[in-house]
Amino acid sequence: MAEVKKEKVEKPKKMADPIAASIDPATQQMIARAQELGIDTVFDRAVTMKACNIGMQGTCCKNCSMGPCRLPLPKAGIEGEDTRKGLCGATANTIAARNFIRMIAGGASAHSDHGRCVAEVFLSAARKETKDYKIKDTDKLLAVAPHLGVATTVEKDGEVLERDLDEIALEVAEKAMNEWGKPEGELLYLKRAPEPLYERWKKLGVLPRNIDREIVEIMHRTHMGVDQDYKNLIKQGTRAAIADGWGGSMLATDLQDILFGTPSPVQSEANLGVMKEDHVNIIVHGHEPVLSEMIVAAAQSKEMHEYAVSKGARGIQLGGICCTANEILQRHGVPTVATFLQQELAIITGACDAMVVDIQCIMQNLANVAKCFHTKLITTHPIARMEQDNVIHIEFDEHHAMEDAVRIVKLAIDNFENRGAEVMIPQYKSVQVAGFGVESIEYHLGGTFRGSYYTLNDNIINGRIRGVAGVVGCNNARTRHNEGHIQVVKELIKNDVLVLTTGCNGIACAMEGLLTPETAQVFCGPGLAEVCETVGIPPVLHLGSCVDNSRILLAATEVVKAGGLGNDISDLPAAGSAPEWMSEKAISIGHYFVVSGVYTVFGVTFPTSGAPVFHDYLCKELEGIYGGMWDFEMDPIKHAHKMIAHIDKKRKALGIDKARDRVLMDMADRREMEAKYQEV
Ligand code: BF8
C-alpha cells in the first residue's frame, strides 16, 4: 500500500517573550511592536538560535584547518589528569588561553584603532589641514603634553616662557601617533600608573612596547604550533590589554577631550522616548565622536533647523546609541536613545529618519529592519560597510567633515516626509546627569579650593563610602536586558559603594533613573546618601564611553596619590564588574583592570570555563601576581556581594574596617533616635 504523505505542519515561529527579554518597559513595548509587524529582532533570534556550548566554554580551536577541534568539558567535570587534546595535541588550557587572548587582541585593536583615527584627525587639526576641527581644550592639552614628553615651556635668554600652543599641539600629535608603532622603548603613558604598579609590570616583563606590536604578537603566538603554555600566552594578553587601557584607550580619551572638550556634568534624558514624532529624528550610533561631533554642530545650526521646518518638521531631534551616545551626551547633553540591544527597536518606532553609523557594536540586521521602514541607514567609515543594498555609504573625511555632516543631516530632513503611518514611539524616558571625569570628580568631591581627591579618600576612610566600583559593559541577548546591570548597581549603592559607570551600563543606569542626585535618597545606604546629598552628585557617576574606562584607571590613580588608602590600585577598596558583557572589548577592558590590580567580576558566561586549570589561573592565581583577579558570577545579587566582600577585605587590610563599623552605628543610632523622636 502506498504510503500516505503526511502534510508538513508549519510550527509557529518561536518568539521572545517581551517581559522575559527586558526589564525596560520601552523595550518590552517595542519588542511586542516588532512582533506585531512581523519583524524579527535580536531578542527573537536569541530564542531561536542556541549558543554553541563548546565555543562558550572557550575550548573550540579553529586556528587551523585540521579542526575545528572541540574539547567540551564533561558535565561531571574532570577528575585526575585532563587528557583532552586537539589533533596537534593542544590542551584545553592552550586552546582556551589562545582564544581568550585573541579576544583581548580584538578588543584592544578596536579601542586602539579608534584611538589612532582620533590621533590622525588631531594631527590634521594641529597641522591646520582642516578648518572643521580645532583644539578646544587647551588646559587639557597642557596637562597631557608632559605625559608624552612634550615641553610646555621654552627657555629664552635665561627666562622661562610659555611655549606656543600650536607647537605643543603638533608635537603632542606626533608623539601620540608614534605610540602605535615606535620601534623601541615602551609606551609613554605607563608612567602615569602608580609607581609600584609600573614597577610590578616591569619586573614581570609585561610593559607594552607599542600598541600595534602587542596585538600582532598575539596573532602570531596563537597561530598553530607557536605558544603552547597558557601562562606565557596570558602574559602576552596582559601586554596587549595594558597597551589598550594605558595606551590606545587613554590616548583616545585624552585626544578627544583636547579636540572636543573635556566633559563636565550635564543634564539630559535617556530611552526611546526621547525621539519626537513631529521632529526629524537623526540617530548617531557607533563609537568615534569624530563624525558625530560634526553632526551635532550641523544639526544644531540655524540653517538646518530652518530647512527642517520648511519640510514640515518642528525641528531636529538628535539622539545617540551605544558609545557614540555617551560621547555626545557627555560633551553636549544630546539625549541617549538606546543601549546596544535596543538599536533595532529605534528604527521600529517608524520615526527614525536617518541612522548614521560608524564603527563597533552595529548589528547587521539594522539594514533588514531599515528595509521595512523609510529609515536611511548610512555607513560612514571605510572599515565598516554593510552588504545590503539599501544601505547608503557616505565616507567621512576630516578634510571636509562639516560638508559631509551637512549632507547627512539634509538627507535625514528630506526623508522626513517619507514616513509611513506606522510611527510608535514608546513614551518612556528618564532624566540623567552625566559627563563626569577625573577632573570633575576632583572638583565635586574636592572643591576648587582643595582641588584633590582628599574628600573622596576621607569619606572612604571614615566609611561613609564603603568603596568604589567600576560597573561597565554591554548588553547581552543571552540574559534579560538591563536586569544584571540594574540589580548589581542598586545592590552596590544600597551598600554604600560609589559606582563609576561607562558604556551600556551607563545607559542602562540612565534609563533606570539612577544618574540623578535625587536617586541617592531612594536607593543608597545612609553613608553614601549623605555624601551624595552634601556634594550634590548622583551615586552612580557616568564617565563616558568604553574607551573612557581609562578615566576610571586615572581616577583610581588619583585616589592612590591623595593618600591614606595604600600605595597601589590593588590596595584600594575597589572592584570592577561587567554584568552583561558580550564584546571582545569587554574582555580587554576586564583584563587591563585585573592586571592593574582590580578584582573584576563578569556575568552571563565566561569564555574559559571549559578549561578549569586556566580558568583557575585567571580567577585565583592572578591575584598573587598582579593584585587583581577575574571572577564570574551570573546571579546579580551574589555578583554585587562578591565585589562588596572584596571591598571589605581591602578595608580590613588597610585597617579602616573599624571606622566603617562606627559610622554605620552612628547612622543607625541617628535613625533610631529620629524614629523615637517622631514617636514622642
Ligand atoms: O564600547 S558597552 S555593547 S557600545 S562594547 Fe558596545 Fe559593549 Fe555597549 Fe560601546 Ni562597550
XYZ file of C-alpha atoms and ligand atoms in Angstrom:
690
model
C 0.000 0.000 0.000
C 1.332 3.360 -0.971
C 2.306 5.496 1.958
C 0.113 8.485 2.603
C 2.347 11.503 2.709
C 1.854 13.445 5.873
C 1.286 17.088 5.289
C 4.016 19.154 6.836
C 2.546 21.285 9.565
C 4.430 24.527 9.966
C 5.377 25.038 13.560
C 4.636 28.510 14.855
C 7.827 30.579 14.901
C 9.357 30.889 18.334
C 9.464 34.459 19.532
C 10.838 36.255 22.548
C 8.585 36.967 25.484
C 8.982 40.747 25.810
C 8.713 40.699 29.605
C 11.293 37.931 29.940
C 13.587 39.656 27.442
C 13.964 43.024 29.163
C 13.210 44.831 32.392
C 12.687 48.073 30.492
C 9.062 48.913 29.614
C 10.030 50.839 26.466
C 11.961 47.817 25.228
C 9.156 45.408 26.102
C 6.684 47.567 24.222
C 8.880 47.755 21.135
C 9.668 44.030 21.072
C 5.923 43.379 21.029
C 5.519 46.018 18.318
C 8.216 44.366 16.180
C 6.497 41.002 16.547
C 3.169 42.538 15.595
C 4.797 43.900 12.426
C 6.474 40.554 11.713
C 9.998 41.941 12.084
C 12.453 39.765 13.962
C 14.899 41.329 16.391
C 17.921 40.129 18.321
C 15.603 39.195 21.177
C 13.720 36.706 18.946
C 16.922 35.357 17.412
C 18.286 34.673 20.888
C 15.279 32.423 21.460
C 15.514 30.572 18.142
C 19.294 30.169 17.972
C 21.157 28.433 20.764
C 24.715 29.452 21.580
C 27.376 26.800 20.942
C 28.211 25.274 24.278
C 31.795 24.355 23.427
C 32.581 27.748 21.968
C 31.043 29.337 25.047
C 33.447 27.349 27.239
C 36.399 28.587 25.174
C 37.523 25.116 24.147
C 36.876 25.059 20.405
C 40.059 25.581 18.386
C 39.675 26.718 14.790
C 43.099 28.187 14.297
C 43.977 25.655 11.597
C 42.039 23.600 9.064
C 42.651 20.247 10.753
C 39.914 21.392 13.088
C 37.773 22.840 14.427
C 38.865 20.676 17.349
C 36.202 20.682 20.025
C 37.047 19.842 23.616
C 33.839 20.017 25.660
C 34.135 19.811 29.404
C 32.327 16.664 30.599
C 29.211 17.502 32.616
C 30.658 15.822 35.702
C 33.883 17.802 35.344
C 37.319 16.201 35.169
C 38.842 14.135 37.894
C 42.547 13.457 37.732
C 44.540 14.314 34.650
C 42.840 16.301 31.886
C 43.728 14.269 28.794
C 41.644 16.206 26.292
C 43.613 17.409 23.310
C 43.191 18.617 19.748
C 44.710 16.969 16.658
C 48.042 18.706 17.217
C 47.948 17.878 20.912
C 46.896 21.352 22.066
C 45.418 21.033 25.550
C 42.190 22.610 26.732
C 44.274 25.201 28.604
C 46.253 26.131 25.499
C 43.106 26.381 23.391
C 41.192 28.438 25.950
C 44.174 30.724 26.558
C 44.673 31.225 22.815
C 41.003 32.070 22.343
C 40.981 34.343 25.354
C 43.960 36.418 24.271
C 42.599 36.591 20.718
C 39.565 38.226 22.316
C 41.909 40.657 24.033
C 43.556 41.326 20.665
C 40.151 42.028 19.109
C 39.117 44.347 21.898
C 42.432 46.139 22.209
C 42.616 46.692 18.460
C 39.061 48.072 18.345
C 39.779 50.647 21.063
C 43.223 51.403 19.777
C 42.316 51.742 16.117
C 39.583 54.123 17.219
C 42.309 55.998 19.131
C 44.519 56.037 16.048
C 41.735 57.595 13.933
C 41.295 60.304 16.551
C 45.058 60.864 16.604
C 45.057 61.253 12.816
C 42.316 63.869 12.976
C 44.190 65.540 15.830
C 47.329 65.665 13.677
C 45.333 67.202 10.804
C 43.947 69.802 13.194
C 47.389 70.541 14.630
C 48.783 70.927 11.117
C 45.815 73.137 10.281
C 44.893 70.965 7.336
C 41.232 71.043 8.314
C 39.140 74.042 9.236
C 36.453 71.960 10.930
C 38.492 70.659 13.870
C 40.308 72.894 16.292
C 41.932 72.405 19.676
C 39.129 73.169 22.080
C 40.576 72.403 25.496
C 43.999 73.990 25.833
C 44.127 73.258 29.592
C 43.880 69.558 28.864
C 46.475 69.912 26.093
C 48.884 71.410 28.618
C 48.040 68.712 31.169
C 48.561 65.853 28.715
C 51.711 67.174 26.988
C 54.206 66.289 29.765
C 52.964 62.686 29.816
C 54.045 62.420 26.190
C 57.359 64.107 26.921
C 56.306 67.369 25.278
C 57.606 70.558 26.882
C 55.061 73.268 27.625
C 57.629 75.999 28.277
C 60.755 77.222 26.497
C 63.819 78.934 27.813
C 64.864 82.116 26.102
C 67.755 84.258 27.341
C 67.593 82.569 30.740
C 63.861 83.240 31.019
C 61.209 80.502 31.097
C 58.433 81.342 28.651
C 55.186 79.639 27.772
C 55.514 77.648 24.609
C 53.340 78.338 21.584
C 50.169 76.225 21.816
C 50.187 75.287 18.124
C 53.709 73.987 18.508
C 52.718 71.962 21.574
C 49.664 70.532 19.785
C 51.744 69.455 16.813
C 54.341 67.732 18.956
C 51.614 66.069 21.060
C 50.026 64.770 17.853
C 53.299 63.395 16.529
C 54.316 61.806 19.827
C 50.864 60.269 20.200
C 50.909 58.803 16.678
C 54.264 57.289 17.467
C 52.814 55.220 20.287
C 51.148 52.847 17.851
C 54.293 51.738 16.091
C 57.515 53.054 17.556
C 60.420 50.658 17.002
C 61.823 50.669 20.522
C 61.142 51.673 24.110
C 57.838 51.350 25.941
C 54.508 53.180 25.994
C 54.939 56.640 27.487
C 51.659 56.628 29.442
C 52.703 53.621 31.544
C 54.430 56.015 33.914
C 51.033 57.547 34.716
C 50.239 54.423 36.715
C 51.122 54.393 40.423
C 54.834 53.686 40.731
C 54.504 50.287 42.455
C 52.226 49.134 39.625
C 54.647 50.280 36.950
C 57.494 48.546 38.786
C 55.421 45.376 39.089
C 54.757 45.329 35.330
C 58.444 45.979 34.687
C 59.525 43.125 36.934
C 57.025 40.781 35.295
C 58.206 41.808 31.831
C 54.807 42.969 30.593
C 55.477 46.625 29.750
C 53.971 47.081 26.268
C 56.468 48.207 23.645
C 53.997 49.805 21.277
C 50.274 49.332 20.760
C 50.228 47.567 17.393
C 53.089 45.209 18.154
C 51.427 43.632 21.166
C 48.300 42.865 19.147
C 50.269 41.454 16.219
C 52.261 39.296 18.594
C 49.043 37.791 19.962
C 48.056 36.759 16.447
C 51.486 35.214 15.929
C 51.653 33.396 19.245
C 48.179 31.927 18.801
C 48.896 30.649 15.287
C 49.041 26.885 15.019
C 52.140 25.481 16.656
C 53.550 28.551 18.387
C 52.934 29.363 22.076
C 51.700 26.301 23.989
C 51.906 27.478 27.580
C 48.793 29.144 28.963
C 50.819 31.214 31.421
C 53.025 32.555 28.666
C 50.018 33.164 26.420
C 48.184 35.199 29.044
C 51.349 37.184 29.675
C 51.118 38.427 26.100
C 47.397 39.048 26.598
C 48.390 41.189 29.569
C 50.817 43.258 27.486
C 48.158 43.924 24.860
C 45.485 44.726 27.447
C 47.791 47.226 29.181
C 48.522 48.697 25.752
C 44.766 49.171 25.416
C 43.858 50.662 28.807
C 47.001 52.675 29.435
C 47.664 53.217 25.716
C 45.145 53.258 22.893
C 42.062 53.912 25.016
C 43.757 56.507 27.183
C 45.114 58.313 24.137
C 41.653 58.214 22.519
C 40.086 59.785 25.617
C 42.768 62.448 26.019
C 42.884 63.475 22.378
C 39.075 63.559 22.165
C 38.944 65.760 25.255
C 41.522 68.150 23.818
C 39.766 68.304 20.440
C 36.144 68.354 21.556
C 36.310 69.478 25.180
C 36.700 67.683 28.498
C 33.229 66.711 29.709
C 31.654 68.264 32.751
C 28.343 67.317 34.373
C 25.400 67.892 32.096
C 21.694 67.077 32.330
C 19.865 65.164 29.632
C 17.403 62.311 29.082
C 17.542 58.649 28.114
C 15.472 55.946 26.411
C 13.495 55.542 23.196
C 11.005 58.136 24.416
C 13.465 60.946 23.642
C 12.551 60.585 19.954
C 9.911 63.064 18.803
C 7.167 62.306 16.340
C 6.993 65.851 14.966
C 10.767 66.260 14.604
C 13.299 64.917 12.162
C 14.947 62.155 14.210
C 18.604 61.584 13.456
C 20.348 58.851 15.400
C 24.113 58.508 15.538
C 25.366 55.088 16.511
C 28.798 53.601 16.987
C 31.882 54.871 18.774
C 34.065 57.551 17.221
C 32.980 61.084 18.149
C 34.950 62.495 15.212
C 31.907 62.301 12.919
C 29.160 62.726 15.496
C 30.707 65.986 16.749
C 30.197 67.400 13.266
C 26.658 66.040 13.033
C 25.812 67.696 16.361
C 27.146 71.017 15.053
C 25.298 70.659 11.745
C 22.005 69.556 13.320
C 22.087 72.447 15.779
C 22.713 75.070 13.096
C 20.027 77.637 12.345
C 20.225 76.791 8.664
C 19.434 73.109 9.209
C 16.693 73.916 11.715
C 15.022 76.190 9.168
C 15.422 73.590 6.483
C 13.711 71.009 8.718
C 10.868 73.434 9.427
C 10.487 74.095 5.695
C 9.902 70.354 5.271
C 7.083 70.289 7.817
C 9.003 69.219 10.953
C 9.145 71.203 14.173
C 12.876 70.794 14.408
C 15.632 68.223 14.528
C 15.915 65.707 17.358
C 19.345 64.205 17.578
C 19.954 61.137 19.680
C 22.638 58.541 20.232
C 23.035 54.797 20.572
C 25.915 52.905 22.215
C 29.135 54.763 22.932
C 28.571 57.475 20.333
C 25.599 58.314 22.537
C 27.899 58.545 25.534
C 30.368 60.768 23.662
C 27.825 63.352 22.521
C 25.933 63.125 25.790
C 28.945 63.942 27.933
C 30.045 66.883 25.805
C 26.754 68.307 24.508
C 23.934 66.812 26.568
C 22.463 65.114 23.483
C 19.887 62.583 24.743
C 20.541 58.863 24.681
C 18.113 56.806 22.607
C 19.228 53.261 23.245
C 21.604 50.680 24.592
C 23.263 48.134 22.319
C 20.301 45.733 22.415
C 17.714 48.387 21.585
C 19.280 49.537 18.296
C 16.808 47.712 16.028
C 13.932 48.988 18.157
C 14.867 52.610 17.453
C 14.124 52.012 13.770
C 10.962 50.042 14.581
C 9.497 53.240 16.093
C 8.991 54.237 12.450
C 10.230 57.710 13.395
C 13.940 57.311 12.705
C 14.623 59.370 9.594
C 18.296 58.513 9.475
C 20.567 56.256 11.428
C 24.207 57.170 10.939
C 26.698 54.523 11.984
C 30.461 54.394 12.196
C 32.303 51.541 13.923
C 31.684 48.797 16.509
C 28.554 47.285 18.061
C 26.438 47.906 14.963
C 24.172 44.945 14.180
C 23.997 43.979 10.525
C 20.293 43.311 10.962
C 19.747 47.067 11.161
C 19.763 47.043 7.356
C 16.988 44.429 7.246
C 14.915 46.361 9.757
C 15.510 49.654 7.921
C 14.118 47.992 4.750
C 10.730 47.723 6.487
C 10.620 51.464 7.121
C 11.617 54.721 5.437
C 14.803 54.961 7.538
C 18.016 55.845 5.721
C 20.803 53.740 7.143
C 24.116 55.449 6.452
C 27.525 53.893 6.959
C 30.371 56.390 7.159
C 33.583 54.557 7.908
C 35.781 52.885 5.287
C 36.366 49.871 7.544
C 32.711 49.279 8.415
C 30.365 48.830 5.464
C 27.284 46.635 5.039
C 26.466 44.294 2.159
C 22.715 45.051 1.982
C 21.734 47.231 -0.964
C 19.518 49.641 0.956
C 22.496 50.950 2.923
C 23.935 54.287 1.815
C 27.670 54.825 2.251
C 28.854 58.395 2.751
C 32.519 58.191 3.546
C 33.526 60.635 6.137
C 36.752 62.584 5.744
C 38.159 65.037 8.261
C 39.254 67.342 5.453
C 35.631 68.069 4.509
C 33.947 66.944 7.725
C 31.303 69.640 8.009
C 30.322 69.243 4.371
C 29.770 65.502 4.975
C 27.779 66.169 8.137
C 25.519 68.714 6.421
C 24.923 66.262 3.584
C 23.861 63.590 6.055
C 21.595 65.902 8.061
C 19.932 67.154 4.846
C 19.350 63.597 3.734
C 17.556 62.903 7.002
C 15.451 66.056 6.713
C 14.480 65.226 3.131
C 13.437 61.808 4.344
C 11.040 63.172 6.976
C 8.156 63.406 4.507
C 8.601 59.748 3.547
C 7.464 58.479 6.946
C 4.668 55.956 6.956
C 1.683 55.967 9.251
C 3.200 53.310 11.485
C 5.010 55.616 13.936
C 5.020 54.373 17.503
C 7.427 55.921 19.971
C 7.237 54.432 23.471
C 6.590 57.176 25.987
C 9.352 56.232 28.381
C 12.378 58.354 29.152
C 14.334 59.325 32.267
C 16.336 62.327 33.364
C 20.080 61.776 33.670
C 23.136 63.721 34.783
C 26.274 62.537 33.012
C 29.653 63.929 31.961
C 31.785 63.057 34.972
C 35.507 62.505 34.687
C 38.795 62.606 36.570
C 38.680 66.390 36.619
C 35.044 66.788 37.672
C 35.234 64.160 40.424
C 38.150 66.142 41.779
C 36.105 69.321 41.585
C 32.900 67.909 43.076
C 34.470 65.921 45.841
C 37.439 68.171 46.466
C 36.135 71.630 45.620
C 38.067 74.323 43.771
C 39.777 75.306 46.996
C 41.158 71.906 47.828
C 41.200 70.521 44.293
C 42.214 66.977 45.088
C 40.764 63.564 45.828
C 41.229 64.225 49.529
C 37.492 64.459 50.324
C 36.712 61.251 48.450
C 39.504 59.442 50.285
C 38.388 60.934 53.560
C 34.867 59.605 53.072
C 36.195 56.189 52.128
C 38.417 56.131 55.188
C 35.632 57.220 57.539
C 33.375 54.576 55.973
C 30.568 56.726 54.627
C 31.666 55.440 51.245
C 32.424 51.741 51.705
C 34.327 51.510 48.444
C 34.268 52.314 44.747
C 33.092 50.047 41.933
C 33.519 50.402 38.191
C 30.426 48.789 36.645
C 30.630 48.861 32.881
C 29.995 46.988 29.674
C 27.467 45.769 27.222
C 24.055 44.173 26.974
C 23.872 40.540 26.015
C 20.786 38.961 24.414
C 21.501 35.735 26.312
C 20.368 37.394 29.501
C 17.463 39.675 30.426
C 18.201 43.142 29.050
C 19.412 45.559 31.767
C 18.432 43.290 34.678
C 22.001 42.382 35.649
C 23.183 45.973 35.237
C 20.496 47.446 37.415
C 20.464 44.802 40.129
C 24.239 44.880 40.544
C 24.360 48.684 40.672
C 21.399 49.005 43.049
C 22.861 46.407 45.402
C 26.204 48.218 45.424
C 24.828 51.679 46.165
C 22.487 50.206 48.774
C 25.659 49.020 50.482
C 27.356 52.437 50.271
C 29.546 51.621 47.294
C 30.010 54.573 44.934
C 29.619 53.395 41.335
C 31.548 54.669 38.334
C 29.941 53.635 35.069
C 30.669 53.736 31.338
C 29.330 52.183 28.132
C 25.958 50.478 28.019
C 25.860 50.118 31.795
C 25.829 53.913 31.925
C 22.892 53.976 29.505
C 21.030 51.288 31.464
C 21.510 53.247 34.705
C 20.321 56.418 32.978
C 17.144 54.683 31.808
C 16.504 53.426 35.314
C 16.863 56.966 36.687
C 19.977 56.144 38.719
C 22.013 59.028 37.332
C 20.389 61.821 39.308
C 21.446 63.187 42.697
C 17.890 62.630 43.999
C 18.316 58.886 43.484
C 20.704 58.758 46.430
C 17.930 59.220 48.966
C 15.903 56.382 47.466
C 18.424 53.651 46.758
C 21.611 54.347 48.713
C 22.833 53.243 52.068
C 22.955 56.044 54.654
C 26.670 56.834 54.274
C 26.685 57.188 50.501
C 23.349 59.035 50.573
C 24.830 61.574 52.965
C 27.878 62.190 50.764
C 25.764 62.483 47.599
C 23.402 64.906 49.274
C 26.215 67.029 50.665
C 28.109 67.421 47.401
C 25.116 67.105 45.047
C 26.260 64.168 42.952
C 24.453 61.014 41.830
C 25.590 57.777 43.490
C 26.373 56.463 40.015
C 28.807 58.653 38.102
C 28.711 58.304 34.322
C 32.247 58.616 32.976
C 31.502 58.184 29.288
C 32.136 55.596 26.623
C 34.103 52.351 26.760
C 37.419 53.946 25.758
C 36.756 56.255 28.709
C 37.325 53.374 31.091
C 40.784 54.893 31.026
C 39.202 57.670 33.123
C 38.500 55.048 35.821
C 42.160 53.962 35.787
C 43.285 57.558 36.211
C 40.667 58.297 38.894
C 41.922 55.236 40.813
C 45.475 56.543 40.419
C 44.395 59.922 41.814
C 42.824 58.168 44.802
C 46.136 56.377 45.430
C 48.021 59.676 45.127
C 45.692 61.502 47.531
C 46.903 59.124 50.249
C 45.573 57.117 53.132
C 44.401 54.150 51.076
C 47.603 52.280 50.352
C 50.250 52.660 47.693
C 48.736 50.970 44.704
C 45.426 50.449 42.912
C 45.367 46.896 44.273
C 45.276 48.300 47.824
C 42.071 50.262 47.231
C 38.645 49.102 48.446
C 37.529 48.894 44.839
C 36.175 46.328 42.389
C 35.141 46.070 38.743
C 32.166 44.481 37.031
C 30.571 43.867 33.642
C 27.250 42.149 34.432
C 26.027 41.756 30.832
C 29.219 41.788 28.781
C 29.287 40.434 25.238
C 32.104 42.056 23.222
C 35.802 41.310 22.896
C 36.381 44.870 24.035
C 34.896 43.943 27.400
C 37.456 41.140 27.794
C 40.314 43.515 27.013
C 38.921 46.074 29.478
C 38.389 43.402 32.129
C 41.921 42.157 31.719
C 43.561 45.576 31.931
C 41.563 46.217 35.102
C 42.675 42.886 36.554
C 46.362 43.442 35.790
C 46.104 46.989 37.116
C 45.135 45.425 40.450
C 41.334 45.368 40.323
C 39.180 42.382 41.314
C 36.780 42.137 38.356
C 33.578 40.102 38.116
C 31.818 39.251 34.846
C 28.278 37.985 34.442
C 26.370 35.920 31.800
C 29.097 33.463 30.854
C 32.887 33.184 30.958
C 34.914 32.077 27.935
C 37.432 29.916 29.799
C 35.028 27.786 31.818
C 35.835 24.693 29.716
C 39.478 24.719 30.790
C 39.399 24.573 34.610
C 43.149 24.883 35.157
C 43.482 28.004 33.019
C 40.213 29.341 34.430
C 41.549 28.985 37.991
C 44.770 30.647 36.965
C 42.740 33.730 35.904
C 40.319 33.599 38.815
C 42.673 32.685 41.655
C 46.365 32.839 40.904
C 46.492 36.192 39.093
C 45.795 37.997 42.362
C 49.144 36.877 43.735
C 50.853 38.193 40.615
C 49.035 41.423 39.744
C 46.973 42.177 42.835
C 43.739 41.806 40.850
C 41.917 38.768 39.507
C 38.944 37.679 37.428
C 35.743 36.223 38.795
C 32.489 35.064 37.262
C 29.027 35.229 38.780
C 25.734 35.031 36.928
C 23.447 35.937 39.799
C 23.464 39.767 40.048
C 22.970 39.945 43.809
C 25.699 37.393 44.534
C 27.797 39.213 41.915
C 27.477 42.501 43.839
C 28.175 40.785 47.151
C 31.359 39.209 45.840
C 32.501 42.741 45.000
C 31.443 44.027 48.425
C 33.275 41.157 50.148
C 36.418 42.094 48.233
C 35.980 45.758 49.178
C 35.632 44.743 52.832
C 38.743 42.557 52.545
C 40.687 45.582 51.335
C 39.228 47.814 54.048
C 40.393 45.300 56.623
C 43.872 45.146 55.129
C 44.042 48.935 55.278
C 42.858 48.888 58.894
C 39.807 51.033 58.120
C 37.129 48.394 58.685
C 36.530 49.625 62.223
C 35.895 53.172 61.005
C 33.043 51.838 58.921
C 31.527 49.986 61.860
C 31.469 53.231 63.801
C 29.862 55.205 61.019
C 27.212 52.618 60.484
C 26.486 52.614 64.160
C 26.269 56.390 64.141
C 23.803 56.416 61.295
C 21.699 53.634 62.789
C 21.716 55.400 66.103
C 20.686 58.609 64.453
C 17.812 56.891 62.667
C 16.705 55.193 65.825
C 16.820 58.484 67.641
C 14.822 60.148 64.883
C 12.220 57.374 64.993
C 11.948 57.674 68.748
C 11.687 61.444 68.432
C 8.812 61.068 65.965
C 7.057 58.611 68.262
C 7.181 61.175 71.040
O 32.097 50.099 23.587
S 29.372 48.611 26.256
S 27.768 46.954 23.688
S 28.507 50.102 22.966
S 31.178 47.200 23.614
Fe 29.269 48.003 22.625
Fe 29.528 46.887 24.912
Fe 27.859 48.820 24.630
Fe 30.469 50.821 23.495
Ni 31.391 48.990 25.007
